[in-house]
mmCIF file of C-alpha atoms in Angstrom:
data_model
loop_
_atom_site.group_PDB
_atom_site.id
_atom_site.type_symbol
_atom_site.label_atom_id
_atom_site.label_comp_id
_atom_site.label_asym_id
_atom_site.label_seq_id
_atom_site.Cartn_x
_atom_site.Cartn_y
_atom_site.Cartn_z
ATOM 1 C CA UNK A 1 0.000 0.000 0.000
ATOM 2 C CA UNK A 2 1.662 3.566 -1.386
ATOM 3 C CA UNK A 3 -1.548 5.827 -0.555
ATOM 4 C CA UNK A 4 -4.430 4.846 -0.069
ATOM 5 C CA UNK A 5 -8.015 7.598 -0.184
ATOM 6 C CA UNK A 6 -9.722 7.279 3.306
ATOM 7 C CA UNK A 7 -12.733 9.286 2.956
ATOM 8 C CA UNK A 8 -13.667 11.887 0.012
ATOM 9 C CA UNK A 9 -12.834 11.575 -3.826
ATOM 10 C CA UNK A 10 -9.601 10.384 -5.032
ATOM 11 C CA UNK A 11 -7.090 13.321 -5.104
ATOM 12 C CA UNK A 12 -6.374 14.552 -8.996
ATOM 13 C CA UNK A 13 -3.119 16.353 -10.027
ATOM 14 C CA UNK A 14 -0.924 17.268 -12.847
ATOM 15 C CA UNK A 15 2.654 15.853 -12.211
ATOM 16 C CA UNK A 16 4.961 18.861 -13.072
ATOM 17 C CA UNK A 17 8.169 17.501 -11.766
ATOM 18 C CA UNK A 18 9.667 14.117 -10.509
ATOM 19 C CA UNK A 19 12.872 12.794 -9.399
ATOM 20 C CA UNK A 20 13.459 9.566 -7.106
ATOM 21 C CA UNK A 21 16.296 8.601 -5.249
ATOM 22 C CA UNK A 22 16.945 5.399 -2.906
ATOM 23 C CA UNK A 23 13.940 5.512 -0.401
ATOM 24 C CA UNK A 24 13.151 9.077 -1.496
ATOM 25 C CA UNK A 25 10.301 10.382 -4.244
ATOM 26 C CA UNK A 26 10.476 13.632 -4.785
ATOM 27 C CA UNK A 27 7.774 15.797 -6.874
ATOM 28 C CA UNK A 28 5.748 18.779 -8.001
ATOM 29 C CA UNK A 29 1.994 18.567 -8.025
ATOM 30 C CA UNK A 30 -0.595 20.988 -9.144
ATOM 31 C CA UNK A 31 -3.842 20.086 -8.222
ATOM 32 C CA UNK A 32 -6.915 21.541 -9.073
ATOM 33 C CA UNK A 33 -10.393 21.585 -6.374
ATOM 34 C CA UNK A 34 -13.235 23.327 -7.742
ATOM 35 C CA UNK A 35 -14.966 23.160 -4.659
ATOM 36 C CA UNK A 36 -14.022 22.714 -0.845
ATOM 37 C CA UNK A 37 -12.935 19.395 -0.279
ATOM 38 C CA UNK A 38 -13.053 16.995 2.576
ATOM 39 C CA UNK A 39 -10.199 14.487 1.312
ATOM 40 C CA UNK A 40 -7.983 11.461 4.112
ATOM 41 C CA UNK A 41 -5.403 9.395 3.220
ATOM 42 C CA UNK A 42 -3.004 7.161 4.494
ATOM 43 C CA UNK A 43 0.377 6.589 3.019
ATOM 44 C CA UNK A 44 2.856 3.685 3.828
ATOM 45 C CA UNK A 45 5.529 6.265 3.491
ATOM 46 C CA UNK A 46 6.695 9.816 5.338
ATOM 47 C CA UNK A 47 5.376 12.498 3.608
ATOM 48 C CA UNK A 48 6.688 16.115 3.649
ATOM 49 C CA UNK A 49 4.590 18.560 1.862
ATOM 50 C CA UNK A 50 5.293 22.257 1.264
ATOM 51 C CA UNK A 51 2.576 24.502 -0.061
ATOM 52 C CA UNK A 52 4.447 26.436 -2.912
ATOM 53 C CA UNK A 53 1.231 28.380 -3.594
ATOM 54 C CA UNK A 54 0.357 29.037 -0.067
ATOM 55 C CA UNK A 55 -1.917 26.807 2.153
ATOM 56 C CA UNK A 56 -5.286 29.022 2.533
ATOM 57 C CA UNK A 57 -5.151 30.011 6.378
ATOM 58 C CA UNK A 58 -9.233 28.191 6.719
ATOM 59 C CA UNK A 59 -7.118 24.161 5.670
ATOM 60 C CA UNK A 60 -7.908 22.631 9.130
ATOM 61 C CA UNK A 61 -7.056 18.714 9.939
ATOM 62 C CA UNK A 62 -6.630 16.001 12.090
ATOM 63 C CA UNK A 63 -4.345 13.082 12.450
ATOM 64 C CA UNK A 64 -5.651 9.879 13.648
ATOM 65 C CA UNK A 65 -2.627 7.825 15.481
ATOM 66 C CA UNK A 66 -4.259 4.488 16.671
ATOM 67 C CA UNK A 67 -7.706 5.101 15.577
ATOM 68 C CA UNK A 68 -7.847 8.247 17.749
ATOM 69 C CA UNK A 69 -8.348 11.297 16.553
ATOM 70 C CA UNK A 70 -6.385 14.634 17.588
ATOM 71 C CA UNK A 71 -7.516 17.546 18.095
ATOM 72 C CA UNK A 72 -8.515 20.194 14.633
ATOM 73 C CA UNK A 73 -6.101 21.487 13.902
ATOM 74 C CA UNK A 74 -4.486 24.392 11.439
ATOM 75 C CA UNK A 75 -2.245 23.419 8.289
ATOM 76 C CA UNK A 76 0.532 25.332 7.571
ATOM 77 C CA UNK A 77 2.290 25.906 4.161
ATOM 78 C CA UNK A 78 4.931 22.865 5.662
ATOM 79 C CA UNK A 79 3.415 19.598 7.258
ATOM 80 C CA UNK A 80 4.412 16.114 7.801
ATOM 81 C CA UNK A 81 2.573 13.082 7.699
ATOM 82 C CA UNK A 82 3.962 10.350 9.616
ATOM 83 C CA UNK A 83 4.210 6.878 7.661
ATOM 84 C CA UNK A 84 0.890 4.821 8.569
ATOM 85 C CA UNK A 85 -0.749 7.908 10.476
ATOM 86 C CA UNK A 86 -4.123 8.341 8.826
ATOM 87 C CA UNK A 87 -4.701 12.262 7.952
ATOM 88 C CA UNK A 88 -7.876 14.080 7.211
ATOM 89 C CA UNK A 89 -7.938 17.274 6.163
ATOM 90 C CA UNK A 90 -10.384 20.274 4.681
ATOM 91 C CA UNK A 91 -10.165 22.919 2.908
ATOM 92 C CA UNK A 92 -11.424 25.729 0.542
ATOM 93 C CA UNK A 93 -10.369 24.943 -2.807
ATOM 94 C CA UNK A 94 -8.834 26.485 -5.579
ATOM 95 C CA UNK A 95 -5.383 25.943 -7.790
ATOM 96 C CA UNK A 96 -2.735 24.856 -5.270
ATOM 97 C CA UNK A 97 1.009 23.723 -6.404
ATOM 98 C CA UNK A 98 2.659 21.808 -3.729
ATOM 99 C CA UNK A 99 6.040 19.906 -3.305
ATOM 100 C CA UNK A 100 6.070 16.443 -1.752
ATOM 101 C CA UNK A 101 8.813 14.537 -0.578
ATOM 102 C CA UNK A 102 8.236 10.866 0.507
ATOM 103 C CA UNK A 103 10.177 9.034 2.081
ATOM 104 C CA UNK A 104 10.812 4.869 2.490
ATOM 105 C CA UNK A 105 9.841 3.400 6.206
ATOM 106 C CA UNK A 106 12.760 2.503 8.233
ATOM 107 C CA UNK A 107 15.284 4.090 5.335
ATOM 108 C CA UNK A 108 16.153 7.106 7.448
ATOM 109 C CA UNK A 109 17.634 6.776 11.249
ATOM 110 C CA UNK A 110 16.844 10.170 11.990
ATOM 111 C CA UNK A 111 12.777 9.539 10.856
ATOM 112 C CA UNK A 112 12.470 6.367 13.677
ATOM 113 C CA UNK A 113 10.770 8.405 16.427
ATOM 114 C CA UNK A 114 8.130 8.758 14.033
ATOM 115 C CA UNK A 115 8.091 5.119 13.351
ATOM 116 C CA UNK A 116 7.198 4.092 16.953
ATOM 117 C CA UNK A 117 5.011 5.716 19.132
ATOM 118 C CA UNK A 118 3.797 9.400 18.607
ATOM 119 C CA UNK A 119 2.354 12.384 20.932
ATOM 120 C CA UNK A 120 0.000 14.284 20.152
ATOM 121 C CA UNK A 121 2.332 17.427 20.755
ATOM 122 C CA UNK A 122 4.291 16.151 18.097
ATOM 123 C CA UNK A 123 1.642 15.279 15.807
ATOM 124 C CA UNK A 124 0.325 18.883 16.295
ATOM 125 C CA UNK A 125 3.748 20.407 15.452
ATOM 126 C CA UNK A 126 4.024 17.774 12.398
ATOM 127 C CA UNK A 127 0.795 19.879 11.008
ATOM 128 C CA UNK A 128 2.138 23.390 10.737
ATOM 129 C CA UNK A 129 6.291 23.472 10.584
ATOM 130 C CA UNK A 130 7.269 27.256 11.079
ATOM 131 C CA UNK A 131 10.657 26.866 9.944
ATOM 132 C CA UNK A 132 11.923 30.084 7.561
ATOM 133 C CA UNK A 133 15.297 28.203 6.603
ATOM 134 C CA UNK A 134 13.372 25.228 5.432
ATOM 135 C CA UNK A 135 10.988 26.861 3.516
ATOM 136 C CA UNK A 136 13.740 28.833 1.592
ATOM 137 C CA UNK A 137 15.377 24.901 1.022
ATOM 138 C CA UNK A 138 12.215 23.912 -0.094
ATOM 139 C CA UNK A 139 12.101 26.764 -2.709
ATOM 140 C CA UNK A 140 15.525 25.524 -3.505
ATOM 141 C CA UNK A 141 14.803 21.862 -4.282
ATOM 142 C CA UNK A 142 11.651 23.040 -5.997
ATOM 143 C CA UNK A 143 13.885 25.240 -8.451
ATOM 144 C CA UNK A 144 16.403 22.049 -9.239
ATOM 145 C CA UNK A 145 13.504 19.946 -9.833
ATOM 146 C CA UNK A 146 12.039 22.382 -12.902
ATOM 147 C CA UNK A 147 15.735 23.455 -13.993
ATOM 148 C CA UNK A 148 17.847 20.708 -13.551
ATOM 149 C CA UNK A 149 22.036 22.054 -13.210
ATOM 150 C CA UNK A 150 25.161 20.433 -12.630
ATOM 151 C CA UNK A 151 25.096 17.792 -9.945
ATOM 152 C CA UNK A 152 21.037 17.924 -9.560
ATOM 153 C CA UNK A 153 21.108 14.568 -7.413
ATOM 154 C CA UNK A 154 23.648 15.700 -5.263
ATOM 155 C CA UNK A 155 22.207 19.270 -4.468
ATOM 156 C CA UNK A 156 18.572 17.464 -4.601
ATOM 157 C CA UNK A 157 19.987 14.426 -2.138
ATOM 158 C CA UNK A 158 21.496 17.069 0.574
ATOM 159 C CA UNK A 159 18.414 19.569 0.252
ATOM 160 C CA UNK A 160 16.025 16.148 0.975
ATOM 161 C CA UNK A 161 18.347 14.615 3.804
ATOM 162 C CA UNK A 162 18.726 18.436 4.996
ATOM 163 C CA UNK A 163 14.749 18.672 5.210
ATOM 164 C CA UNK A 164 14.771 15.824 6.959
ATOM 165 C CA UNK A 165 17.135 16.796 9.927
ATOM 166 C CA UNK A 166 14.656 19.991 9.696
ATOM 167 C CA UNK A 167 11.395 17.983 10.066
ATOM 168 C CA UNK A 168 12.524 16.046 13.628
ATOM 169 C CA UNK A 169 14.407 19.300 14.718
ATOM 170 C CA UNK A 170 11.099 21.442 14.435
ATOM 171 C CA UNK A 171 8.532 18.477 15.647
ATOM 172 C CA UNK A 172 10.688 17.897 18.685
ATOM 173 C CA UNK A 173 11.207 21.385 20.397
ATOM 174 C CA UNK A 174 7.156 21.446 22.195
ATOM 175 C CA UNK A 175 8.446 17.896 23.484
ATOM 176 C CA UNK A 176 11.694 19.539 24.855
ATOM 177 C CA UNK A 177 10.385 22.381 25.953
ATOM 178 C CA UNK A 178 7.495 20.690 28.113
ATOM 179 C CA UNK A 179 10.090 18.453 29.540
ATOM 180 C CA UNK A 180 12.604 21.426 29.936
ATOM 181 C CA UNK A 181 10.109 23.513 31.924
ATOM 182 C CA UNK A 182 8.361 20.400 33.627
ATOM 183 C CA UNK A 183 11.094 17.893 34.541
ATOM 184 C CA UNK A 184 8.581 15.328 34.219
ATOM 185 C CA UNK A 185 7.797 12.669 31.748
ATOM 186 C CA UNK A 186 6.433 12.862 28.571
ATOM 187 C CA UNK A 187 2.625 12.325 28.005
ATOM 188 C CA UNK A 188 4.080 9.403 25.507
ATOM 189 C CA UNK A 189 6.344 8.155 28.366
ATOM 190 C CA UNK A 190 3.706 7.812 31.014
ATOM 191 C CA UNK A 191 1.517 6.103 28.251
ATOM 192 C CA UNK A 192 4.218 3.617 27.872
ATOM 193 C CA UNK A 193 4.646 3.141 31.453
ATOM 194 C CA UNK A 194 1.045 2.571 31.935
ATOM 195 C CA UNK A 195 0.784 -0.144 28.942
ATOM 196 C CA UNK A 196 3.767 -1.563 30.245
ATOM 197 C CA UNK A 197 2.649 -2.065 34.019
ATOM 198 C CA UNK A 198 -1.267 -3.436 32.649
ATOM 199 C CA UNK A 199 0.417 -5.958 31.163
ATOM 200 C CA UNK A 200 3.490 -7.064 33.548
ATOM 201 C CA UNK A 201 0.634 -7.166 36.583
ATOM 202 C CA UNK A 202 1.020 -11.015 37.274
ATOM 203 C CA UNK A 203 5.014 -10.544 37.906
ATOM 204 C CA UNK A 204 5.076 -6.816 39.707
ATOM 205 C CA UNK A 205 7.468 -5.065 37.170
ATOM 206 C CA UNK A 206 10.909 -3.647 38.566
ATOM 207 C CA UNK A 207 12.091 0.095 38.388
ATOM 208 C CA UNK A 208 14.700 -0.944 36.156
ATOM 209 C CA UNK A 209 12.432 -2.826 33.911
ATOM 210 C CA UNK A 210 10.034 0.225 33.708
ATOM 211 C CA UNK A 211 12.752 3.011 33.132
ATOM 212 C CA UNK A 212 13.404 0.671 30.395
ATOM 213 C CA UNK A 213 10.363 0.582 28.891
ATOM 214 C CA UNK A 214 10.525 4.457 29.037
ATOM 215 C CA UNK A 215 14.044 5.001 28.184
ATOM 216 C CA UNK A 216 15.398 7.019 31.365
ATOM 217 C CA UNK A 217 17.270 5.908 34.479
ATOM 218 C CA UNK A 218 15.566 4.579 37.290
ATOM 219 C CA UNK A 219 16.458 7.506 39.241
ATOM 220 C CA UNK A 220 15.335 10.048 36.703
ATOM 221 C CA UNK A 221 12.171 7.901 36.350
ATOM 222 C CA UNK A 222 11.349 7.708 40.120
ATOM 223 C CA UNK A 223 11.535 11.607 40.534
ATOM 224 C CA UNK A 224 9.969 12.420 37.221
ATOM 225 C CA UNK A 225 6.965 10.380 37.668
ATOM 226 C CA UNK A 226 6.069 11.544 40.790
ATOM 227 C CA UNK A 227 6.380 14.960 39.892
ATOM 228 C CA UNK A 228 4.225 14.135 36.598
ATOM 229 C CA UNK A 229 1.524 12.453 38.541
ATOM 230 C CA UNK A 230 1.510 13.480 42.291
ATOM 231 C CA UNK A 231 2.333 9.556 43.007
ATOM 232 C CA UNK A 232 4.802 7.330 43.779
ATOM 233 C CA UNK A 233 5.434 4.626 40.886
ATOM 234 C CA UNK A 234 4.823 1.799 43.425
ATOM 235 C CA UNK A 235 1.468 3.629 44.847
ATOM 236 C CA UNK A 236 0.571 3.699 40.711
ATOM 237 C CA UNK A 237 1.437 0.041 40.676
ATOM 238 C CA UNK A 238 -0.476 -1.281 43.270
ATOM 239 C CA UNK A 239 -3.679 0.926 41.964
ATOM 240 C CA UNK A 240 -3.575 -0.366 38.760
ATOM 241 C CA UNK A 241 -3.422 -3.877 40.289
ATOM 242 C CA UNK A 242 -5.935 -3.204 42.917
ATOM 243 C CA UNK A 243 -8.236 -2.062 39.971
ATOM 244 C CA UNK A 244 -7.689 -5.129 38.290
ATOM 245 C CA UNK A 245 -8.155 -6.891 40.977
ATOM 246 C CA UNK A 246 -11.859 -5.646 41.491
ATOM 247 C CA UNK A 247 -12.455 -6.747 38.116
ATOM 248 C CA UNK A 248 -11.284 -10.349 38.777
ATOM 249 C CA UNK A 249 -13.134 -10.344 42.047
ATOM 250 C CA UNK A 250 -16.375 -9.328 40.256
ATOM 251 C CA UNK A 251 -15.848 -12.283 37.706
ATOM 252 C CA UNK A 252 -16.179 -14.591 40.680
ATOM 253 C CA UNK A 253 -12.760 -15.450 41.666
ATOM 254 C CA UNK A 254 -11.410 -16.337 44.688
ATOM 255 C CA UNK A 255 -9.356 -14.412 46.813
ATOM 256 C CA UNK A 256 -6.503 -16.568 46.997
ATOM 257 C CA UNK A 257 -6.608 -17.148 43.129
ATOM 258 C CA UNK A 258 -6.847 -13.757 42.798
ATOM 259 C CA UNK A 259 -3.518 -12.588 44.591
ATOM 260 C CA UNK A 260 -1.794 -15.744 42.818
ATOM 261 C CA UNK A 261 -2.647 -13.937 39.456
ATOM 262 C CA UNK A 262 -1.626 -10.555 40.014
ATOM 263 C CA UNK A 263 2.065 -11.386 42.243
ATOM 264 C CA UNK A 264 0.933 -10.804 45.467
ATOM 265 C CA UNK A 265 3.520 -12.904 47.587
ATOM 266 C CA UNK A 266 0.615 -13.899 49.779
ATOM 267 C CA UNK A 267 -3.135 -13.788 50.035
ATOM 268 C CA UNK A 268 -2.609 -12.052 52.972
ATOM 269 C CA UNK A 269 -0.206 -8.815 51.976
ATOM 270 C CA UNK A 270 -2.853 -8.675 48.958
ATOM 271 C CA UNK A 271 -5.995 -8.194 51.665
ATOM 272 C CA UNK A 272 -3.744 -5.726 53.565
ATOM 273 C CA UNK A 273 -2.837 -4.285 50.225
ATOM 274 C CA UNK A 274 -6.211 -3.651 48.666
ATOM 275 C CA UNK A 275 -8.233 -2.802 52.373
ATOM 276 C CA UNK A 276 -5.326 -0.053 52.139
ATOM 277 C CA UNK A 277 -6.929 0.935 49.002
ATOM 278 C CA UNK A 278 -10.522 0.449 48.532
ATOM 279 C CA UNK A 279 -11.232 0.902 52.072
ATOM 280 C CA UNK A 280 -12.859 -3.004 52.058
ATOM 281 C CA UNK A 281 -11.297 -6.455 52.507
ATOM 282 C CA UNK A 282 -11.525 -8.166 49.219
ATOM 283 C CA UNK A 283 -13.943 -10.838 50.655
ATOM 284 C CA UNK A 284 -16.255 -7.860 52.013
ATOM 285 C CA UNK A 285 -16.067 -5.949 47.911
ATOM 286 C CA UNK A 286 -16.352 -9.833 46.677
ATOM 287 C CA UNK A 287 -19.587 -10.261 48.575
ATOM 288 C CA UNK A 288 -21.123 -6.954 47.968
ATOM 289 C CA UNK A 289 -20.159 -7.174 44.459
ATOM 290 C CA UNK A 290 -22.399 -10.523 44.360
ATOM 291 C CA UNK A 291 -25.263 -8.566 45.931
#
């Protein structure tokens, strides 16, 4: 699958310009909407695409990262489409000229942040990249694409690969910044945290094993959790297996079986555990749950 239409009529377009390089596809569209469109894809491959016309200020979209949908929001002249991240978009119509650059999955190092999981901060700054050096590049590539010169695929190859550096430079600095002024985790991080302890809950995952799973230090991941959540990571632990613990209760199960299947050393640290918690004895929540 190269691109595939999600939702509105297949997008039309004169090809003015092409060139292709190893994991690269580089070209010049012009595309003509008589009306205003409400168009989605989803392309296997990174896109980069660079109004050359101008992107009317009313184009509005939303990514849709694991079937979830961000927030609207505004589409600059520069944007970036994450391989495999469905995009809808809408806009006013008219004549618009636009360069795209795509790119090959899992040909670029510098592209594999955007190749596991993705923030929505990042996916916001992916939709409107303010970036007045990489505009005037873009410009640049545009002009050795209509007049080829003297070593076109090297000038086009370091204007592409330039972009590129460009593209995670710009995406990453409301990341940075949020960390840089919060000292906390990422909301990506804690996600990953999360996923990771929901399904680790029969074994009671280690510090090390979850700074792992978040890529930090255990120390850095100890006093950056707490200060991202007001809690302690084993007080977020033991909720999340208290939680499911109600939930096995409910099904019917027994107390003992119950502490078995979610690492409790004993039936009984698991009572003292979840009365600590819930405010009941798991026999007493088991009972009224019956009721």
């Amino acid at each position: 699958m190269i691109e595939q239409t999600l939702v509105g009529p297949k997008r039309t377009y004169e090809l003015d310009a092409n060139f292709v390089l190893p994991g690269i596809d580089v070209q010049i569209r012009t595309y003509h909407r008589e009306a205003p469109t409400h168009t989605g894809i989803v392309c296997s491959r990174h896109l980069l695409s660079v109004s050359l016309s101008g992107r009317p200020r009313s184009s509005i979209g939303r990514y849709i990262p694991d079937r979830r949908e961000t927030e609207p929001l505004h589409l600059g002249n520069i944007i970036f489409v994450p391989g495999g991240v469905p995009v809808v978009g809408y806009g006013p119509g008219g004549v618009e000229q636009s360069l795209s650059c795509r790119f090959d999955f899992g040909a670029f190092p510098e592209l594999a942040q955007f190749e596991r999981d993705i923030s929505e901060d990042w996916l916001r700054a992916c939709g409107d990249i303010r970036a007045p050096q990489m505009k005037e590049m873009m410009r640049r590539l545009a002009f050795e694409l209509r007049s080829p010169g003297f070593a076109r695929e090297t000038i086009i190859d370091l204007l592409v690969r330039a972009a590129i550096v460009d593209v995670v430079r710009c995406t990453r600095q409301p990341e940075e910044k949020k960390r840089h002024y919060s000292g906390g985790l990422s909301p990506m991080q804690l996600r990953r945290l999360t996923d990771y302890i929901t399904n680790s809950l029969e074994r009671s995952p280690t510090i090390p094993e979850l700074a792992r799973a978040c890529d930090v230090s255990a120390g850095h991941l100890m006093r950056s959790f707490r200060q991202s959540t007001g809690e302690t990571i084993h007080a977020h632990v033991q909720r999340i297996r208290i939680e499911r613990a109600k939930l096995l209760l409910k099904e019917k199960r027994s107390v003992k079986e119950t502490a078995y299947l979610l690492g409790f050393a004993t039936p009984s640290g698991f009572a003292v555990a979840f009365k600590r918690l819930h405010g009941q004895t798991p026999s007493e929540f088991r009972r009224s749950a019956s009721c």
